[in-house]
XYZ file of C-alpha atoms in Angstrom:
593
model
C 154.449 -257.624 -106.956
C 151.438 -256.628 -104.965
C 147.806 -257.332 -105.914
C 145.208 -255.477 -103.864
C 141.778 -257.025 -103.341
C 139.382 -254.869 -101.327
C 142.216 -252.858 -99.813
C 144.400 -255.800 -98.749
C 147.461 -257.363 -100.371
C 150.458 -259.622 -99.772
C 149.830 -262.339 -97.220
C 146.177 -261.272 -96.808
C 145.322 -262.380 -100.373
C 146.116 -266.010 -101.241
C 147.131 -267.035 -104.755
C 146.428 -270.320 -106.558
C 147.645 -271.677 -109.904
C 145.133 -274.111 -111.446
C 143.721 -274.777 -107.979
C 147.159 -275.453 -106.438
C 148.173 -273.182 -103.585
C 150.958 -270.876 -104.819
C 151.241 -268.710 -101.681
C 153.449 -270.042 -98.909
C 154.228 -269.139 -95.330
C 157.691 -267.732 -96.127
C 156.420 -264.983 -98.446
C 156.924 -261.417 -97.303
C 154.097 -259.219 -96.088
C 153.342 -256.318 -98.414
C 154.499 -257.983 -101.631
C 154.854 -261.461 -103.084
C 158.107 -261.439 -105.050
C 157.389 -264.811 -106.604
C 154.058 -263.687 -108.050
C 156.156 -262.214 -110.896
C 157.498 -265.661 -111.778
C 154.187 -266.940 -113.148
C 154.552 -266.389 -116.904
C 151.490 -264.445 -118.185
C 151.655 -265.956 -121.693
C 151.050 -269.417 -120.164
C 147.710 -268.314 -118.672
C 144.223 -268.620 -120.106
C 142.717 -266.199 -117.601
C 142.636 -264.821 -114.055
C 139.776 -265.120 -111.579
C 139.428 -262.661 -108.697
C 137.293 -263.670 -105.705
C 136.491 -260.599 -103.618
C 135.996 -260.763 -99.880
C 137.136 -263.332 -97.262
C 137.131 -266.772 -98.906
C 138.761 -268.800 -96.138
C 135.814 -271.205 -96.007
C 136.632 -272.227 -99.573
C 140.362 -271.499 -99.843
C 141.813 -271.584 -96.342
C 144.254 -269.315 -94.560
C 145.258 -265.875 -95.930
C 142.002 -265.073 -97.760
C 141.169 -261.980 -95.670
C 140.813 -259.669 -98.663
C 140.121 -262.278 -101.316
C 141.675 -264.984 -103.464
C 143.333 -264.993 -106.872
C 143.118 -267.954 -109.241
C 145.646 -268.005 -112.095
C 144.181 -270.308 -114.732
C 146.636 -271.975 -117.100
C 145.887 -273.023 -120.655
C 144.335 -276.501 -120.813
C 145.650 -278.578 -123.742
C 142.758 -279.206 -126.106
C 141.684 -282.594 -127.464
C 140.638 -283.252 -131.065
C 137.989 -285.659 -132.327
C 138.743 -284.833 -135.985
C 142.291 -286.103 -136.278
C 145.582 -284.662 -134.975
C 145.971 -280.871 -134.914
C 149.066 -278.754 -134.328
C 149.053 -275.043 -133.548
C 151.406 -272.363 -132.326
C 151.786 -268.758 -131.297
C 154.606 -266.237 -131.333
C 154.620 -262.797 -129.720
C 157.157 -260.040 -129.077
C 156.983 -256.900 -126.967
C 159.091 -253.890 -126.115
C 159.050 -250.822 -123.900
C 160.985 -247.565 -123.861
C 160.368 -246.796 -120.180
C 162.697 -249.627 -119.127
C 164.418 -250.172 -122.487
C 163.017 -253.690 -122.297
C 162.225 -256.371 -124.811
C 161.040 -259.946 -124.830
C 158.630 -262.464 -126.224
C 157.269 -265.986 -126.135
C 156.695 -268.929 -128.433
C 154.213 -271.729 -127.755
C 153.076 -274.948 -129.414
C 149.964 -277.067 -128.932
C 149.239 -280.616 -130.077
C 145.720 -282.060 -129.975
C 144.784 -285.707 -130.500
C 141.698 -287.746 -129.652
C 142.792 -288.697 -126.118
C 145.879 -286.552 -125.597
C 146.668 -282.837 -125.622
C 149.951 -281.003 -125.094
C 150.880 -277.348 -124.554
C 154.423 -275.997 -124.350
C 155.560 -272.394 -123.907
C 158.929 -270.627 -123.664
C 159.171 -266.936 -122.718
C 161.936 -264.476 -121.890
C 162.555 -260.785 -121.362
C 165.349 -258.372 -120.584
C 164.471 -255.256 -118.587
C 166.831 -252.282 -118.749
C 167.297 -249.210 -116.590
C 164.164 -247.278 -115.640
C 163.637 -243.706 -116.820
C 161.485 -241.882 -114.219
C 159.155 -239.014 -115.086
C 161.116 -235.817 -115.825
C 164.252 -237.826 -114.982
C 163.596 -237.245 -111.249
C 163.397 -239.928 -108.539
C 161.481 -238.280 -105.688
C 162.374 -241.093 -103.251
C 166.135 -241.017 -103.927
C 168.490 -241.254 -100.956
C 170.055 -237.846 -101.732
C 166.561 -236.327 -101.612
C 165.522 -238.138 -98.426
C 168.724 -237.413 -96.481
C 169.979 -234.120 -97.988
C 167.045 -232.530 -99.829
C 168.919 -232.598 -103.181
C 166.983 -233.284 -106.383
C 168.139 -236.600 -107.858
C 168.637 -235.199 -111.379
C 171.585 -233.124 -110.103
C 173.578 -236.258 -109.176
C 171.920 -239.271 -110.835
C 171.812 -240.162 -114.547
C 168.492 -239.913 -116.409
C 168.100 -243.701 -116.235
C 168.304 -245.106 -112.732
C 171.166 -247.527 -111.983
C 170.485 -250.969 -110.506
C 166.930 -251.201 -111.894
C 167.552 -253.790 -114.636
C 167.113 -257.595 -114.617
C 166.455 -260.559 -116.903
C 163.890 -263.359 -116.764
C 162.949 -266.479 -118.715
C 160.500 -269.299 -118.148
C 158.862 -272.337 -119.633
C 155.769 -274.461 -119.101
C 154.946 -277.988 -120.240
C 151.393 -279.258 -119.782
C 149.641 -282.451 -120.842
C 146.029 -283.615 -120.794
C 145.272 -287.345 -121.115
C 141.856 -289.037 -121.120
C 142.498 -292.800 -120.995
C 138.746 -293.434 -120.766
C 135.431 -291.631 -121.076
C 135.203 -291.096 -117.297
C 138.854 -290.403 -116.438
C 141.147 -287.421 -117.018
C 144.760 -286.858 -115.941
C 146.341 -283.406 -116.207
C 149.992 -282.753 -115.422
C 151.930 -279.490 -115.550
C 155.470 -278.260 -114.935
C 156.317 -274.557 -114.768
C 159.889 -273.267 -114.362
C 160.988 -269.615 -114.223
C 164.342 -267.958 -113.551
C 164.938 -264.267 -112.782
C 168.407 -262.853 -112.123
C 170.390 -259.638 -111.940
C 167.784 -257.786 -109.904
C 168.685 -255.349 -107.137
C 166.683 -253.582 -104.442
C 167.045 -250.077 -105.856
C 164.845 -248.745 -103.030
C 167.494 -249.892 -100.539
C 170.354 -248.430 -102.641
C 170.452 -244.964 -104.242
C 166.679 -245.147 -104.541
C 166.022 -244.754 -100.831
C 168.187 -246.123 -98.020
C 171.597 -245.279 -99.477
C 173.102 -248.725 -98.859
C 175.882 -250.033 -101.115
C 174.715 -253.634 -101.672
C 171.109 -254.895 -102.006
C 171.043 -257.708 -104.539
C 168.154 -260.024 -105.360
C 169.767 -262.974 -107.124
C 168.659 -266.227 -108.690
C 164.897 -266.094 -108.162
C 163.675 -269.510 -109.267
C 160.311 -271.235 -109.449
C 159.666 -274.932 -109.998
C 155.959 -275.761 -109.852
C 154.716 -279.254 -110.716
C 151.352 -280.887 -110.226
C 149.439 -283.929 -111.417
C 145.646 -284.090 -111.123
C 143.462 -287.179 -111.417
C 139.739 -286.654 -112.074
C 137.052 -289.297 -112.462
C 133.307 -289.453 -112.922
C 131.835 -291.806 -110.340
C 128.848 -294.126 -110.663
C 128.036 -293.982 -106.946
C 126.567 -291.379 -104.612
C 129.183 -288.785 -105.554
C 129.302 -287.728 -109.210
C 132.892 -286.529 -109.472
C 136.212 -287.002 -107.635
C 139.452 -285.051 -107.941
C 142.874 -285.681 -106.361
C 145.934 -283.438 -106.882
C 149.562 -283.749 -105.825
C 151.741 -280.630 -106.122
C 155.390 -279.689 -105.656
C 156.182 -275.981 -105.331
C 159.780 -274.803 -104.858
C 160.606 -271.086 -104.639
C 164.208 -269.878 -104.209
C 165.990 -266.548 -103.874
C 169.256 -265.134 -102.570
C 169.390 -261.688 -100.999
C 172.755 -259.996 -100.489
C 172.671 -256.904 -98.274
C 175.115 -254.443 -96.770
C 173.359 -252.225 -94.259
C 174.756 -249.162 -92.557
C 173.427 -246.532 -94.991
C 176.498 -246.412 -97.221
C 179.180 -247.583 -94.766
C 181.689 -249.502 -96.974
C 183.070 -251.467 -94.019
C 179.677 -252.796 -92.890
C 179.240 -256.572 -93.013
C 177.794 -258.026 -96.228
C 175.127 -260.639 -95.504
C 174.277 -263.464 -97.923
C 170.853 -264.999 -97.384
C 169.876 -267.781 -99.810
C 166.441 -269.282 -99.146
C 164.464 -272.134 -100.640
C 160.894 -272.859 -99.574
C 159.536 -276.206 -100.761
C 155.899 -277.228 -100.387
C 154.489 -280.693 -101.057
C 150.707 -280.672 -101.201
C 147.839 -283.128 -101.510
C 144.322 -281.945 -102.277
C 141.127 -283.917 -102.823
C 137.410 -283.258 -103.264
C 134.127 -285.051 -103.981
C 131.165 -283.448 -105.750
C 127.547 -284.564 -105.826
C 124.352 -283.239 -107.339
C 122.105 -284.280 -104.469
C 119.005 -283.211 -106.371
C 118.204 -281.074 -109.403
C 118.149 -278.109 -106.987
C 121.092 -278.828 -104.639
C 124.812 -279.573 -104.953
C 127.351 -280.615 -102.332
C 131.137 -280.582 -102.377
C 133.404 -281.876 -99.601
C 137.161 -282.168 -99.448
C 140.398 -281.140 -97.856
C 144.051 -280.427 -98.436
C 147.365 -280.340 -96.620
C 150.615 -278.619 -97.589
C 153.945 -279.542 -95.992
C 156.425 -276.665 -96.230
C 160.110 -276.623 -95.369
C 162.661 -273.813 -95.555
C 166.412 -274.199 -96.003
C 168.997 -271.438 -95.853
C 172.786 -271.486 -95.632
C 173.265 -267.846 -94.625
C 176.637 -266.231 -93.937
C 178.360 -262.866 -93.447
C 181.404 -261.547 -95.283
C 183.681 -258.907 -93.755
C 184.539 -256.593 -96.706
C 187.787 -255.496 -95.041
C 189.277 -258.852 -94.065
C 187.269 -261.207 -96.298
C 186.422 -263.351 -93.276
C 183.293 -265.494 -93.623
C 181.083 -266.363 -90.652
C 177.690 -268.082 -90.296
C 174.684 -265.848 -89.707
C 171.108 -266.268 -88.595
C 168.856 -266.487 -91.679
C 165.705 -264.389 -91.989
C 163.727 -267.498 -90.979
C 165.530 -270.383 -89.190
C 166.860 -272.983 -91.619
C 165.056 -276.298 -91.280
C 161.860 -274.590 -90.112
C 158.697 -276.461 -91.083
C 155.131 -275.308 -91.599
C 152.064 -277.487 -92.108
C 148.871 -275.853 -93.357
C 145.574 -277.479 -94.320
C 141.920 -278.038 -93.592
C 138.625 -279.804 -94.280
C 135.699 -278.095 -95.992
C 132.129 -278.554 -97.190
C 130.045 -276.280 -99.379
C 126.589 -276.415 -100.888
C 124.292 -274.518 -103.229
C 120.490 -274.720 -103.136
C 117.953 -273.358 -105.629
C 115.268 -272.238 -103.165
C 113.209 -270.778 -106.039
C 114.359 -272.125 -109.401
C 116.054 -269.420 -111.487
C 115.023 -266.758 -108.941
C 116.673 -267.443 -105.553
C 119.868 -269.407 -104.879
C 121.335 -269.960 -101.396
C 125.003 -270.857 -100.829
C 126.947 -271.932 -97.766
C 130.447 -273.135 -96.914
C 132.275 -274.166 -93.737
C 135.893 -275.082 -93.055
C 138.070 -276.200 -90.203
C 141.640 -275.070 -90.859
C 144.867 -275.560 -88.938
C 148.539 -274.616 -89.174
C 151.658 -275.485 -87.201
C 155.182 -274.031 -87.167
C 158.363 -275.512 -85.744
C 162.009 -274.435 -85.698
C 164.711 -276.416 -83.900
C 167.888 -275.155 -82.253
C 169.459 -278.504 -83.236
C 169.486 -277.257 -86.871
C 171.333 -274.057 -85.973
C 175.088 -273.405 -86.349
C 176.912 -272.954 -83.035
C 178.499 -269.524 -82.608
C 180.191 -268.587 -79.335
C 178.964 -271.814 -77.785
C 175.295 -271.007 -78.465
C 172.962 -271.982 -81.341
C 172.038 -269.089 -83.636
C 168.324 -269.596 -82.908
C 166.274 -271.199 -80.118
C 163.591 -273.880 -80.298
C 160.287 -272.373 -81.346
C 156.845 -273.746 -82.214
C 153.244 -272.645 -82.572
C 150.009 -274.413 -83.509
C 146.705 -272.748 -84.321
C 143.324 -273.619 -85.833
C 140.201 -271.765 -86.885
C 136.606 -272.303 -87.977
C 135.418 -270.209 -90.915
C 132.137 -269.949 -92.809
C 130.419 -268.222 -95.686
C 126.659 -267.845 -96.247
C 125.009 -265.942 -99.043
C 122.103 -265.543 -101.421
C 121.585 -264.508 -105.038
C 118.139 -263.224 -105.990
C 116.990 -262.637 -109.575
C 113.656 -260.784 -109.412
C 113.760 -260.165 -113.170
C 115.931 -261.426 -115.995
C 117.830 -258.105 -116.167
C 118.365 -257.697 -112.418
C 120.169 -259.693 -109.744
C 120.956 -258.956 -106.099
C 123.538 -260.834 -104.059
C 124.694 -260.645 -100.463
C 127.036 -262.669 -98.254
C 128.370 -262.821 -94.724
C 131.686 -264.553 -94.129
C 134.537 -265.104 -91.707
C 138.160 -265.313 -92.844
C 141.411 -266.013 -91.049
C 145.166 -265.899 -91.514
C 147.379 -268.132 -89.416
C 150.749 -266.586 -88.442
C 153.322 -267.431 -91.111
C 156.933 -268.519 -90.815
C 157.732 -264.921 -91.784
C 155.673 -263.599 -88.844
C 157.041 -266.083 -86.334
C 160.686 -266.438 -87.313
C 161.848 -263.264 -89.081
C 165.095 -261.872 -87.756
C 167.461 -259.470 -89.484
C 167.482 -256.564 -91.884
C 164.278 -256.170 -93.914
C 162.817 -253.361 -95.994
C 161.331 -251.848 -92.809
C 164.455 -252.107 -90.641
C 165.960 -254.695 -88.286
C 163.407 -257.204 -86.938
C 163.508 -259.699 -84.094
C 161.233 -262.663 -83.366
C 159.372 -263.397 -80.119
C 161.605 -266.375 -79.284
C 164.722 -264.161 -79.512
C 163.537 -261.711 -76.848
C 161.511 -263.985 -74.587
C 162.532 -263.330 -70.979
C 163.966 -259.830 -71.613
C 160.894 -257.968 -70.349
C 160.150 -256.756 -73.902
C 157.273 -254.348 -74.512
C 155.399 -253.485 -77.709
C 155.705 -249.857 -78.781
C 152.704 -247.709 -79.687
C 154.260 -246.848 -83.076
C 156.965 -248.185 -85.399
C 159.306 -245.215 -84.903
C 161.538 -243.646 -82.258
C 158.631 -241.868 -80.494
C 156.968 -245.128 -79.352
C 155.812 -245.634 -75.769
C 155.164 -249.079 -74.211
C 151.584 -250.362 -74.407
C 151.967 -253.980 -73.296
C 154.213 -257.061 -73.201
C 155.319 -258.841 -76.364
C 153.335 -262.101 -76.578
C 153.090 -265.087 -78.905
C 151.047 -264.265 -81.980
C 147.471 -265.304 -82.637
C 145.718 -265.790 -85.959
C 144.243 -262.771 -87.685
C 140.528 -263.015 -88.448
C 137.885 -261.003 -90.244
C 134.107 -260.662 -90.469
C 132.788 -259.378 -93.773
C 129.411 -258.326 -95.164
C 128.834 -257.332 -98.754
C 125.964 -256.674 -101.155
C 125.878 -256.177 -104.917
C 123.230 -255.117 -107.437
C 123.706 -256.085 -111.104
C 121.863 -255.025 -114.253
C 122.348 -256.725 -117.616
C 120.928 -256.070 -121.065
C 122.254 -256.908 -124.518
C 123.842 -253.468 -124.973
C 124.408 -252.414 -121.358
C 125.470 -253.819 -118.050
C 126.180 -252.229 -114.660
C 127.233 -253.385 -111.207
C 127.250 -251.587 -107.854
C 128.574 -253.133 -104.643
C 129.350 -252.171 -101.064
C 131.279 -254.094 -98.413
C 132.425 -253.820 -94.787
C 135.342 -255.970 -93.582
C 136.301 -255.971 -89.881
C 139.819 -257.318 -89.266
C 140.745 -258.497 -85.772
C 144.228 -259.051 -84.272
C 146.040 -257.522 -87.250
C 149.731 -258.526 -87.142
C 152.042 -255.592 -87.701
C 155.544 -254.360 -86.933
C 156.018 -252.082 -83.927
C 159.047 -250.634 -82.163
C 160.658 -252.911 -79.578
C 160.976 -251.413 -76.093
C 163.303 -252.938 -73.481
C 164.021 -252.090 -69.828
C 166.733 -249.457 -69.256
C 170.341 -250.602 -69.561
C 169.875 -252.717 -72.691
C 172.909 -251.313 -74.582
C 175.322 -254.175 -75.291
C 172.638 -256.862 -74.993
C 172.684 -259.342 -77.890
C 169.388 -259.727 -79.764
C 169.408 -262.025 -82.766
C 173.185 -261.991 -82.952
C 173.434 -258.178 -82.995
C 174.473 -256.029 -80.025
C 172.214 -253.131 -79.062
C 174.180 -249.949 -79.816
C 171.738 -247.294 -78.587
C 168.699 -246.966 -76.318
C 166.484 -243.906 -76.044
C 164.955 -242.739 -72.744
C 161.595 -244.234 -73.789
C 163.233 -247.683 -74.092
C 163.365 -247.899 -77.913
C 166.553 -249.709 -79.014
C 168.786 -249.681 -82.103
C 171.407 -251.946 -83.695
C 174.184 -250.986 -86.112
C 172.503 -252.623 -89.129
C 169.763 -249.976 -89.392
C 169.063 -246.356 -88.514
C 165.448 -247.297 -87.705
C 164.419 -248.719 -84.308
C 164.430 -252.491 -83.806
C 161.002 -253.880 -84.725
C 158.904 -256.780 -83.453
C 155.638 -258.235 -84.796
C 152.535 -258.375 -82.644
C 148.737 -258.682 -82.845
C 148.453 -254.960 -82.454
C 145.064 -253.660 -83.472
C 141.692 -254.074 -85.161
C 140.709 -252.391 -88.403
C 137.533 -251.693 -90.333
C 137.709 -251.454 -94.126
C 134.672 -250.463 -96.156
C 134.341 -249.581 -99.780
C 132.374 -249.153 -102.973
C 132.822 -251.076 -106.231
C 131.176 -249.925 -109.465
C 131.535 -250.980 -113.083
C 129.594 -250.628 -116.302
C 129.633 -251.170 -120.048
C 127.551 -249.592 -122.808
C 127.534 -250.457 -126.515
C 126.876 -247.489 -128.803
C 125.809 -249.247 -131.978
C 127.782 -252.240 -133.261
C 131.203 -250.583 -133.296
C 131.845 -248.649 -130.072
C 131.915 -249.978 -126.487
C 132.495 -247.817 -123.402
C 133.661 -249.385 -120.104
C 134.051 -247.677 -116.736
C 135.304 -248.926 -113.346
C 135.448 -247.089 -110.006
C 136.585 -248.322 -106.586
C 136.768 -246.516 -103.257
C 138.367 -247.839 -100.058
C 138.199 -246.359 -96.550
C 140.246 -247.946 -93.728
C 140.302 -247.045 -90.032
C 141.920 -248.380 -86.881
C 138.906 -248.921 -84.599
C 141.021 -248.080 -81.544
C 142.456 -244.742 -82.689
C 140.204 -243.844 -85.659
C 143.412 -243.273 -87.655
C 144.461 -245.108 -90.840
C 145.559 -248.630 -89.810
C 149.164 -249.780 -90.108
C 148.378 -252.669 -92.479
C 151.430 -253.745 -94.464
C 151.127 -252.625 -98.065
C 149.050 -249.557 -97.207
C 145.548 -248.678 -98.377
C 144.992 -247.899 -102.073
C 143.629 -244.536 -103.148
C 140.336 -244.346 -105.087
C 140.712 -245.637 -108.641
C 138.733 -244.861 -111.789
C 139.223 -246.258 -115.291
C 137.538 -245.359 -118.586
C 138.016 -247.393 -121.767
C 136.564 -246.813 -125.242
C 136.912 -249.589 -127.831
C 136.156 -249.355 -131.556
C 135.893 -252.343 -133.890
C 134.134 -252.575 -137.233
C 131.998 -255.746 -137.456
C 133.931 -258.464 -139.259
C 137.207 -256.557 -139.017
C 140.413 -258.004 -137.584
C 141.532 -254.638 -136.234
C 140.393 -252.837 -133.107
C 141.422 -249.631 -131.326
């Protein structure tokens, strides 16, 4: 699951559910697997905030922020009401089917919403029955339809989920909302690491689970502030990855890597209408994250089981939070509005060797820690020279603190075998100029710094009863982009243990390899700066009372400011996109096309 906002995705776009932070520091870079565990039928809508929003929403908002808005249980002043909804869906592309059923209860002071959903996804049928990324095509140049069935093996899975949500107003000035969301996905496999790409024999993605709970207390205040809100949240995300590297070697070790990341969060804010023309909101939040993993290896020949280093050290902790203030001011009523926001944010990471299993007399990981903080801001203006026209512009700074994934990752990933800074400290390690075997050293491997960005954007909007249009342009400069590069060690490194794996090969340029992957060993570093600029256009026209035409176009251009080449930002840069939609509906009719 990857959602691109202004050319960025993964850990550069933070995700919230009903204002609760859903992203965590253990998520992977180019995708967020757990994004798929939020059940769409439980949502009322989705809000996309484009551009760096760190001043409002903290770390990771370099490209933007996504707000998933759940259904709010309604109240009823005209006696109790009960409602429900049932939906089914199917698809031939995956031979899939599923559905959901929901119920809502509304009373004068209490509302309830419950939803249950499930789906089974079958084997994928690719276009023309050909998988262009198949391992037999990559390694041997053979078209997949000569050896593979029409429907691709290992592409099926099942998923079900439920949500329970309640809304209680014990008094005219008080509201309490509580929600519990649980989702389970199982039977999935990394087809891209199996016949679909790398040719490995085992790449399972088992028992993905989500447990998300929050309770929010809101109250109207009689004092200087008009409104207060306090939220406690519990967010637990679990998965187990089972991998056998070695590109099809049946005797290669099978690694089991269960992970659970649990975040406890507290968030509060105060809102005041200082005057009829100005508002002020202040607040803060803190999220305490912990990761547990009981990882182990299985020898497929002997059946022997041995402890292994998890992707991120078990027992690692991550604290992320900040304090913010934001204001809006009507400089010219209904014609010019000014907005501003500031935030101080901080994050800290810690992993302890005392939590590590002892293998060969040594702990599987060393002590490691990092603390960082950042100041971010956002200033902007919205001008409305005429009722049909509006112009907006903003200038903002965003940041992304290094995650647990950046700081602690060790082992086989989708890109190859990675090591962390703490695992190679003292070995004279150098960062390679590329992420392949041709890399040359460009500098020592150092502790990571936070990524940051400076963004400017401007938008013109036109609105009439039967037509609307929007045109925007933006420039986002990203500094200290964290990316994976080849690891280069001094000559004679063969046999050296890095992250529990011996180095099996070293090229003359110093690039090293381990048996788990055919790609060079990788390390993360603040490697480069990038400039991303783009255009965003949309429009809608009503032709009479029955036909509406919508069009959307986006264009993204990304460059490494050091080399003038496309930057190596995880997830890649999307191609230009255009959409055209025509909708017909007869007035008063229940049917539309």
